[in-house]
PDB file of C-alpha atoms in Angstrom:
ATOM      1  CA  MET A 663      -5.421  -8.925  25.247  1.00 90.00           C
ATOM      2  CA  GLN A 664      -1.853  -9.964  25.999  1.00 97.00           C
ATOM      3  CA  VAL A 665       1.134  -7.753  25.272  1.00 98.00           C
ATOM      4  CA  ALA A 666       4.869  -8.305  24.930  1.00 99.00           C
ATOM      5  CA  LEU A 667       6.982  -5.298  25.898  1.00 98.00           C
ATOM      6  CA  VAL A 668      10.231  -5.404  23.921  1.00 99.00           C
ATOM      7  CA  ASP A 669      13.044  -3.053  24.877  1.00 98.00           C
ATOM      8  CA  LEU A 670      16.706  -2.797  25.786  1.00 97.00           C
ATOM      9  CA  ASP A 671      15.996  -1.201  29.182  1.00 97.00           C
ATOM     10  CA  THR A 672      15.465  -4.176  31.485  1.00 98.00           C
ATOM     11  CA  ASN A 673      14.710  -2.221  34.659  1.00 98.00           C
ATOM     12  CA  THR A 674      12.017  -0.042  33.119  1.00 97.00           C
ATOM     13  CA  GLY A 675      10.573  -2.891  31.054  1.00 98.00           C
ATOM     14  CA  GLU A 676      10.241  -5.335  33.926  1.00 98.00           C
ATOM     15  CA  LYS A 677       8.810  -2.656  36.210  1.00 98.00           C
ATOM     16  CA  LEU A 678       6.176  -1.666  33.661  1.00 97.00           C
ATOM     17  CA  SER A 679       5.276  -5.290  32.975  1.00 98.00           C
ATOM     18  CA  ALA A 680       4.783  -5.917  36.695  1.00 98.00           C
ATOM     19  CA  GLU A 681       2.613  -2.807  37.048  1.00 98.00           C
ATOM     20  CA  LEU A 682       0.412  -3.793  34.112  1.00 97.00           C
ATOM     21  CA  ASN A 683       0.036  -7.366  35.336  1.00 97.00           C
ATOM     22  CA  ALA A 684      -0.940  -6.098  38.780  1.00 97.00           C
ATOM     23  CA  LYS A 685      -3.559  -3.799  37.250  1.00 96.00           C
ATOM     24  CA  TYR A 686      -5.003  -6.005  34.504  1.00 96.00           C
ATOM     25  CA  GLY A 687      -4.285  -9.540  35.678  1.00 94.00           C
ATOM     26  CA  SER A 688      -1.313 -11.857  35.877  1.00 91.00           C
ATOM     27  CA  ASP A 689       0.379 -12.951  32.681  1.00 90.00           C
ATOM     28  CA  ARG A 690      -1.260 -10.205  30.618  1.00 96.00           C
ATOM     29  CA  THR A 691       2.150  -8.785  29.709  1.00 98.00           C
ATOM     30  CA  ALA A 692       5.683 -10.080  29.378  1.00 98.00           C
ATOM     31  CA  PHE A 693       8.925  -8.157  29.083  1.00 98.00           C
ATOM     32  CA  ILE A 694      11.505  -9.343  26.567  1.00 99.00           C
ATOM     33  CA  LYS A 695      14.926  -7.713  26.499  1.00 99.00           C
ATOM     34  CA  CYS A 696      15.984  -7.011  22.935  1.00 99.00           C
ATOM     35  CA  ASN A 697      18.461  -4.929  20.986  1.00 99.00           C
ATOM     36  CA  VAL A 698      16.504  -4.339  17.785  1.00 98.00           C
ATOM     37  CA  THR A 699      19.714  -3.947  15.784  1.00 98.00           C
ATOM     38  CA  LYS A 700      20.619  -7.576  16.540  1.00 98.00           C
ATOM     39  CA  GLU A 701      18.845  -9.933  14.161  1.00 97.00           C
ATOM     40  CA  ALA A 702      18.987 -12.932  16.488  1.00 98.00           C
ATOM     41  CA  GLU A 703      17.568 -10.971  19.421  1.00 99.00           C
ATOM     42  CA  LEU A 704      14.726  -9.576  17.341  1.00 99.00           C
ATOM     43  CA  GLU A 705      13.878 -13.017  15.992  1.00 99.00           C
ATOM     44  CA  HIS A 706      13.874 -14.365  19.562  1.00 99.00           C
ATOM     45  CA  ALA A 707      11.519 -11.589  20.684  1.00 99.00           C
ATOM     46  CA  PHE A 708       8.992 -12.613  18.045  1.00 99.00           C
ATOM     47  CA  SER A 709       9.335 -16.361  18.498  1.00 98.00           C
ATOM     48  CA  HIS A 710       9.148 -16.070  22.294  1.00 98.00           C
ATOM     49  CA  THR A 711       6.064 -13.855  22.086  1.00 98.00           C
ATOM     50  CA  PHE A 712       4.378 -16.395  19.821  1.00 98.00           C
ATOM     51  CA  LYS A 713       5.372 -19.214  22.178  1.00 98.00           C
ATOM     52  CA  LEU A 714       3.964 -17.359  25.193  1.00 97.00           C
ATOM     53  CA  PHE A 715       0.687 -16.161  23.696  1.00 97.00           C
ATOM     54  CA  GLY A 716       0.074 -18.510  20.765  1.00 97.00           C
ATOM     55  CA  ARG A 717      -0.668 -15.750  18.265  1.00 97.00           C
ATOM     56  CA  LEU A 718       0.463 -12.347  17.037  1.00 98.00           C
ATOM     57  CA  ASP A 719      -2.171  -9.804  15.995  1.00 98.00           C
ATOM     58  CA  ILE A 720      -0.564  -6.369  16.378  1.00 99.00           C
ATOM     59  CA  VAL A 721       3.045  -5.213  16.106  1.00 99.00           C
ATOM     60  CA  ALA A 722       4.220  -1.675  16.870  1.00 99.00           C
ATOM     61  CA  ASN A 723       7.714  -0.884  15.607  1.00 99.00           C
ATOM     62  CA  ASN A 724       8.456   2.064  17.867  1.00 98.00           C
ATOM     63  CA  ALA A 725      12.187   2.107  18.672  1.00 97.00           C
ATOM     64  CA  GLY A 726      14.006   5.246  17.585  1.00 96.00           C
ATOM     65  CA  ILE A 727      16.948   7.563  18.228  1.00 95.00           C
ATOM     66  CA  ALA A 728      18.046  10.936  16.844  1.00 93.00           C
ATOM     67  CA  ARG A 729      21.798  11.106  17.409  1.00 93.00           C
ATOM     68  CA  GLU A 730      23.071  12.513  14.123  1.00 94.00           C
ATOM     69  CA  PRO A 731      26.777  11.888  14.902  1.00 95.00           C
ATOM     70  CA  ASP A 732      25.903   8.170  15.251  1.00 97.00           C
ATOM     71  CA  TRP A 733      24.253   8.214  11.831  1.00 98.00           C
ATOM     72  CA  GLN A 734      24.727   4.511  11.123  1.00 99.00           C
ATOM     73  CA  LEU A 735      23.055   3.575  14.406  1.00 98.00           C
ATOM     74  CA  VAL A 736      20.209   5.969  13.593  1.00 98.00           C
ATOM     75  CA  ILE A 737      19.656   4.098  10.325  1.00 99.00           C
ATOM     76  CA  ASP A 738      19.981   0.697  12.005  1.00 99.00           C
ATOM     77  CA  ILE A 739      17.382   1.466  14.684  1.00 99.00           C
ATOM     78  CA  ASN A 740      15.004   3.815  12.895  1.00 99.00           C
ATOM     79  CA  LEU A 741      14.829   2.052   9.545  1.00 99.00           C
ATOM     80  CA  THR A 742      16.531  -1.343   9.356  1.00 99.00           C
ATOM     81  CA  ALA A 743      14.895  -2.578  12.564  1.00 99.00           C
ATOM     82  CA  VAL A 744      11.487  -1.416  11.318  1.00 99.00           C
ATOM     83  CA  VAL A 745      11.926  -3.416   8.121  1.00 99.00           C
ATOM     84  CA  ALA A 746      13.172  -6.459  10.047  1.00 99.00           C
ATOM     85  CA  GLY A 747      10.356  -6.194  12.591  1.00 99.00           C
ATOM     86  CA  SER A 748       7.740  -5.830   9.875  1.00 99.00           C
ATOM     87  CA  ARG A 749       9.035  -8.860   7.985  1.00 98.00           C
ATOM     88  CA  LEU A 750       8.948 -10.957  11.151  1.00 99.00           C
ATOM     89  CA  ALA A 751       5.463  -9.678  11.913  1.00 98.00           C
ATOM     90  CA  ILE A 752       4.270 -10.769   8.475  1.00 98.00           C
ATOM     91  CA  THR A 753       5.763 -14.222   9.038  1.00 98.00           C
ATOM     92  CA  TYR A 754       3.828 -14.715  12.278  1.00 98.00           C
ATOM     93  CA  MET A 755       0.641 -13.093  10.977  1.00 98.00           C
ATOM     94  CA  SER A 756       0.550 -15.314   7.891  1.00 96.00           C
ATOM     95  CA  ALA A 757      -0.329 -18.999   7.536  1.00 93.00           C
ATOM     96  CA  PRO A 758       0.439 -21.365   9.133  1.00 95.00           C
ATOM     97  CA  HIS A 759       1.039 -19.170  12.198  1.00 95.00           C
ATOM     98  CA  GLY A 760      -1.750 -16.626  11.841  1.00 95.00           C
ATOM     99  CA  ASN A 761      -4.559 -15.231   9.738  1.00 94.00           C
ATOM    100  CA  GLY A 762      -3.759 -11.539   9.440  1.00 97.00           C
ATOM    101  CA  GLY A 763      -2.975  -8.613  11.677  1.00 98.00           C
ATOM    102  CA  VAL A 764      -1.926  -4.989  11.939  1.00 99.00           C
ATOM    103  CA  ILE A 765       1.519  -3.384  11.852  1.00 99.00           C
ATOM    104  CA  ILE A 766       1.965   0.193  13.048  1.00 99.00           C
ATOM    105  CA  ASN A 767       5.318   1.858  12.358  1.00 99.00           C
ATOM    106  CA  THR A 768       6.330   4.999  14.212  1.00 98.00           C
ATOM    107  CA  ALA A 769       7.620   7.592  11.782  1.00 98.00           C
ATOM    108  CA  SER A 770       7.647  11.340  12.466  1.00 97.00           C
ATOM    109  CA  MET A 771       6.537  14.670  11.074  1.00 96.00           C
ATOM    110  CA  GLY A 772      10.256  14.935  10.376  1.00 95.00           C
ATOM    111  CA  GLY A 773       9.669  12.399   7.624  1.00 97.00           C
ATOM    112  CA  LEU A 774       7.258  14.793   5.911  1.00 97.00           C
ATOM    113  CA  ILE A 775       9.076  18.119   6.319  1.00 94.00           C
ATOM    114  CA  PRO A 776      12.783  19.061   6.122  1.00 94.00           C
ATOM    115  CA  MET A 777      14.904  18.803   9.279  1.00 93.00           C
ATOM    116  CA  PRO A 778      18.214  20.535   8.439  1.00 93.00           C
ATOM    117  CA  TYR A 779      19.483  19.914  11.966  1.00 91.00           C
ATOM    118  CA  ALA A 780      18.756  16.154  11.738  1.00 94.00           C
ATOM    119  CA  PRO A 781      18.929  15.048   8.076  1.00 97.00           C
ATOM    120  CA  VAL A 782      19.679  11.379   8.749  1.00 98.00           C
ATOM    121  CA  TYR A 783      16.818  11.113  11.232  1.00 97.00           C
ATOM    122  CA  ALA A 784      14.487  12.788   8.732  1.00 98.00           C
ATOM    123  CA  ALA A 785      15.607  10.434   5.970  1.00 99.00           C
ATOM    124  CA  THR A 786      14.922   7.334   8.074  1.00 99.00           C
ATOM    125  CA  LYS A 787      11.448   8.543   8.974  1.00 98.00           C
ATOM    126  CA  ALA A 788      10.639   9.399   5.363  1.00 98.00           C
ATOM    127  CA  ALA A 789      11.728   5.886   4.420  1.00 99.00           C
ATOM    128  CA  VAL A 790       9.514   4.367   7.130  1.00 99.00           C
ATOM    129  CA  ILE A 791       6.527   6.271   5.746  1.00 98.00           C
ATOM    130  CA  GLN A 792       7.049   5.064   2.202  1.00 98.00           C
ATOM    131  CA  TYR A 793       7.906   1.530   3.342  1.00 98.00           C
ATOM    132  CA  SER A 794       4.686   1.341   5.356  1.00 98.00           C
ATOM    133  CA  ARG A 795       2.542   2.656   2.514  1.00 97.00           C
ATOM    134  CA  SER A 796       4.097   0.230   0.051  1.00 96.00           C
ATOM    135  CA  LEU A 797       4.008  -2.786   2.363  1.00 98.00           C
ATOM    136  CA  GLY A 798       0.384  -2.114   3.217  1.00 96.00           C
ATOM    137  CA  GLN A 799      -0.571  -2.747  -0.408  1.00 94.00           C
ATOM    138  CA  ALA A 800       1.520  -5.899  -0.702  1.00 93.00           C
ATOM    139  CA  HIS A 801      -0.263  -8.365   1.592  1.00 90.00           C
ATOM    140  CA  GLU A 802      -3.791  -9.642   2.052  1.00 86.00           C
ATOM    141  CA  ASN A 803      -5.241  -9.519   5.578  1.00 95.00           C
ATOM    142  CA  ILE A 804      -2.296  -7.548   6.989  1.00 98.00           C
ATOM    143  CA  ARG A 805      -2.741  -3.806   7.387  1.00 98.00           C
ATOM    144  CA  VAL A 806       0.360  -1.616   7.650  1.00 98.00           C
ATOM    145  CA  ASN A 807       0.168   2.022   8.736  1.00 98.00           C
ATOM    146  CA  ALA A 808       2.550   4.749   9.865  1.00 99.00           C
ATOM    147  CA  ILE A 809       2.073   7.378  12.551  1.00 98.00           C
ATOM    148  CA  CYS A 810       3.862  10.736  12.339  1.00 98.00           C
ATOM    149  CA  PRO A 811       3.863  12.616  15.647  1.00 97.00           C
ATOM    150  CA  SER A 812       5.206  16.114  16.052  1.00 96.00           C
ATOM    151  CA  PHE A 813       7.561  16.792  18.966  1.00 93.00           C
ATOM    152  CA  THR A 814       6.459  14.639  21.894  1.00 95.00           C
ATOM    153  CA  ASP A 815       7.430  14.658  25.561  1.00 91.00           C
ATOM    154  CA  THR A 816       9.797  11.679  25.393  1.00 91.00           C
ATOM    155  CA  ALA A 817      13.390  10.865  26.285  1.00 88.00           C
ATOM    156  CA  LEU A 818      14.324  11.214  22.602  1.00 88.00           C
ATOM    157  CA  VAL A 819      13.179  14.836  22.480  1.00 88.00           C
ATOM    158  CA  ALA A 820      14.738  15.570  25.865  1.00 86.00           C
ATOM    159  CA  GLU A 821      18.059  14.292  24.532  1.00 87.00           C
ATOM    160  CA  GLY A 822      17.697  16.455  21.431  1.00 82.00           C
ATOM    161  CA  LYS A 823      17.005  19.542  23.530  1.00 81.00           C
ATOM    162  CA  THR A 824      20.173  18.849  25.507  1.00 86.00           C
ATOM    163  CA  MET A 825      22.321  18.379  22.398  1.00 84.00           C
ATOM    164  CA  LEU A 826      20.831  21.282  20.398  1.00 82.00           C
ATOM    165  CA  PRO A 827      19.101  23.558  22.919  1.00 84.00           C
ATOM    166  CA  THR A 828      18.824  26.621  20.676  1.00 85.00           C
ATOM    167  CA  VAL A 829      17.518  24.738  17.653  1.00 82.00           C
ATOM    168  CA  PHE A 830      15.021  22.682  19.617  1.00 78.00           C
ATOM    169  CA  GLY A 831      13.900  25.724  21.555  1.00 82.00           C
ATOM    170  CA  GLU A 832      13.111  27.582  18.340  1.00 86.00           C
ATOM    171  CA  VAL A 833      11.407  24.612  16.683  1.00 83.00           C
ATOM    172  CA  VAL A 834       9.254  23.712  19.684  1.00 80.00           C
ATOM    173  CA  ALA A 835       8.288  27.361  20.088  1.00 80.00           C
ATOM    174  CA  ALA A 836       7.134  27.373  16.461  1.00 86.00           C
ATOM    175  CA  THR A 837       5.248  24.060  16.563  1.00 87.00           C
ATOM    176  CA  GLY A 838       3.593  24.475  19.942  1.00 87.00           C
ATOM    177  CA  PRO A 839       3.741  22.570  23.247  1.00 91.00           C
ATOM    178  CA  LEU A 840       5.154  19.068  23.327  1.00 93.00           C
ATOM    179  CA  LEU A 841       2.545  16.410  22.650  1.00 95.00           C
ATOM    180  CA  SER A 842       1.831  13.874  25.382  1.00 96.00           C
ATOM    181  CA  PRO A 843       2.805  10.204  24.989  1.00 96.00           C
ATOM    182  CA  GLU A 844      -0.765   9.367  26.012  1.00 97.00           C
ATOM    183  CA  LEU A 845      -2.109  11.219  22.960  1.00 97.00           C
ATOM    184  CA  ILE A 846       0.221   9.286  20.677  1.00 97.00           C
ATOM    185  CA  ALA A 847      -0.797   5.989  22.294  1.00 97.00           C
ATOM    186  CA  THR A 848      -4.498   6.802  21.903  1.00 98.00           C
ATOM    187  CA  SER A 849      -3.915   7.736  18.266  1.00 98.00           C
ATOM    188  CA  MET A 850      -2.074   4.467  17.667  1.00 98.00           C
ATOM    189  CA  ILE A 851      -4.981   2.496  19.088  1.00 97.00           C
ATOM    190  CA  ALA A 852      -7.400   4.399  16.853  1.00 97.00           C
ATOM    191  CA  ILE A 853      -5.530   3.568  13.649  1.00 96.00           C
ATOM    192  CA  VAL A 854      -5.123  -0.063  14.715  1.00 96.00           C
ATOM    193  CA  GLU A 855      -8.840  -0.449  15.439  1.00 97.00           C
ATOM    194  CA  ASP A 856     -10.001   1.262  12.230  1.00 97.00           C
ATOM    195  CA  ASP A 857     -10.264  -1.559   9.689  1.00 96.00           C
ATOM    196  CA  SER A 858     -10.560   0.950   6.846  1.00 96.00           C
ATOM    197  CA  LYS A 859      -7.043   2.259   7.421  1.00 97.00           C
ATOM    198  CA  ASN A 860      -4.310   0.524   5.460  1.00 97.00           C
ATOM    199  CA  ALA A 861      -1.176   2.075   3.943  1.00 97.00           C
ATOM    200  CA  ALA A 862      -2.299   5.201   5.786  1.00 97.00           C
ATOM    201  CA  VAL A 863      -0.116   7.912   7.285  1.00 98.00           C
ATOM    202  CA  MET A 864      -1.526   9.485  10.438  1.00 98.00           C
ATOM    203  CA  ARG A 865      -0.243  12.900  11.495  1.00 98.00           C
ATOM    204  CA  VAL A 866      -0.464  14.093  15.099  1.00 97.00           C
ATOM    205  CA  THR A 867       0.288  17.791  15.524  1.00 96.00           C
ATOM    206  CA  ASN A 868      -0.757  20.811  17.531  1.00 93.00           C
ATOM    207  CA  ALA A 869      -1.816  22.650  14.390  1.00 90.00           C
ATOM    208  CA  ARG A 870      -4.136  20.020  12.897  1.00 92.00           C
ATOM    209  CA  GLY A 871      -4.737  17.586  15.722  1.00 95.00           C
ATOM    210  CA  VAL A 872      -5.025  14.044  14.377  1.00 96.00           C
ATOM    211  CA  ASP A 873      -5.430  13.740  10.618  1.00 96.00           C
ATOM    212  CA  TYR A 874      -4.162  11.756   7.647  1.00 96.00           C
ATOM    213  CA  GLN A 875      -1.682  12.647   4.936  1.00 93.00           C
ATOM    214  CA  SER A 876      -3.417  12.924   1.569  1.00 84.00           C
ATOM    215  CA  TYR A 877      -1.840  11.453  -1.546  1.00 74.00           C
ATOM    216  CA  ASP A 878      -3.536  12.654  -4.717  1.00 63.00           C
ATOM    217  CA  GLY A 879      -1.387  11.205  -7.457  1.00 53.00           C
ATOM    218  CA  PHE A 880      -1.759   9.690 -10.904  1.00 45.00           C
ATOM    219  CA  LEU A 881      -2.202   6.210  -9.432  1.00 49.00           C
ATOM    220  CA  ASN A 882      -5.355   4.986  -7.751  1.00 51.00           C
ATOM    221  CA  LYS A 883      -4.370   4.304  -4.130  1.00 49.00           C
ATOM    222  CA  SER A 884      -6.107   0.934  -4.195  1.00 49.00           C
ATOM    223  CA  THR A 885      -4.147  -0.257  -7.227  1.00 48.00           C
ATOM    224  CA  PRO A 886      -0.649  -1.539  -6.416  1.00 48.00           C
ATOM    225  CA  LEU A 887       2.096  -1.448  -9.023  1.00 48.00           C
ATOM    226  CA  THR A 888       2.992  -5.058  -8.287  1.00 49.00           C
ATOM    227  CA  PRO A 889       0.965  -8.205  -7.554  1.00 46.00           C
ATOM    228  CA  LYS A 890       0.230  -9.201  -3.990  1.00 46.00           C
ATOM    229  CA  LEU A 891       3.186 -10.962  -2.377  1.00 45.00           C
TER     230      LEU A 891
END
């Protein structure tokens, strides 16, 4: 397996790429600097990855922020970039470039429950969930799933605790210890490897562990409202 690490943080990205190449073999990973809100940079990240590795099988749209005062940037990173990244992924996973693949979009439990202290963030994550479920039913040979972690030990949560210490303290106390990034990564791999999962929404929480959101509606889940695109 070969992996492209796409991020805005050059120092961390290049360091991680070097560590992974040293551990798993040279040229197994490549770091590509990218601001996901810039269309040209995102397109370059995909085209350069395809040029380096010759194929694209899995895409994880994982960038996210939770700075409510910068609400437009929250939308641009958390939602618009996910849509743009998914569309590019479909391009490179479809003929003549590819023959299918898997897209995993990072949402949040905040997309399933109210977050009065972060309404814009919650709205973007809810949109990612519904976008992933809908897109998953729109294409043959391309599975699209969303993962919804609870509070995880990341820089995003650390920033939130600094900005809203009382609120985050109360919420984390109610939901349990912060989840580990390793648990989220393992869960991502599981949903990618499970061929039966498409248009699925995985939840990762202290209360339930790893499970899937159930949708029991009037419409059969396997029957899309529109033809395949």
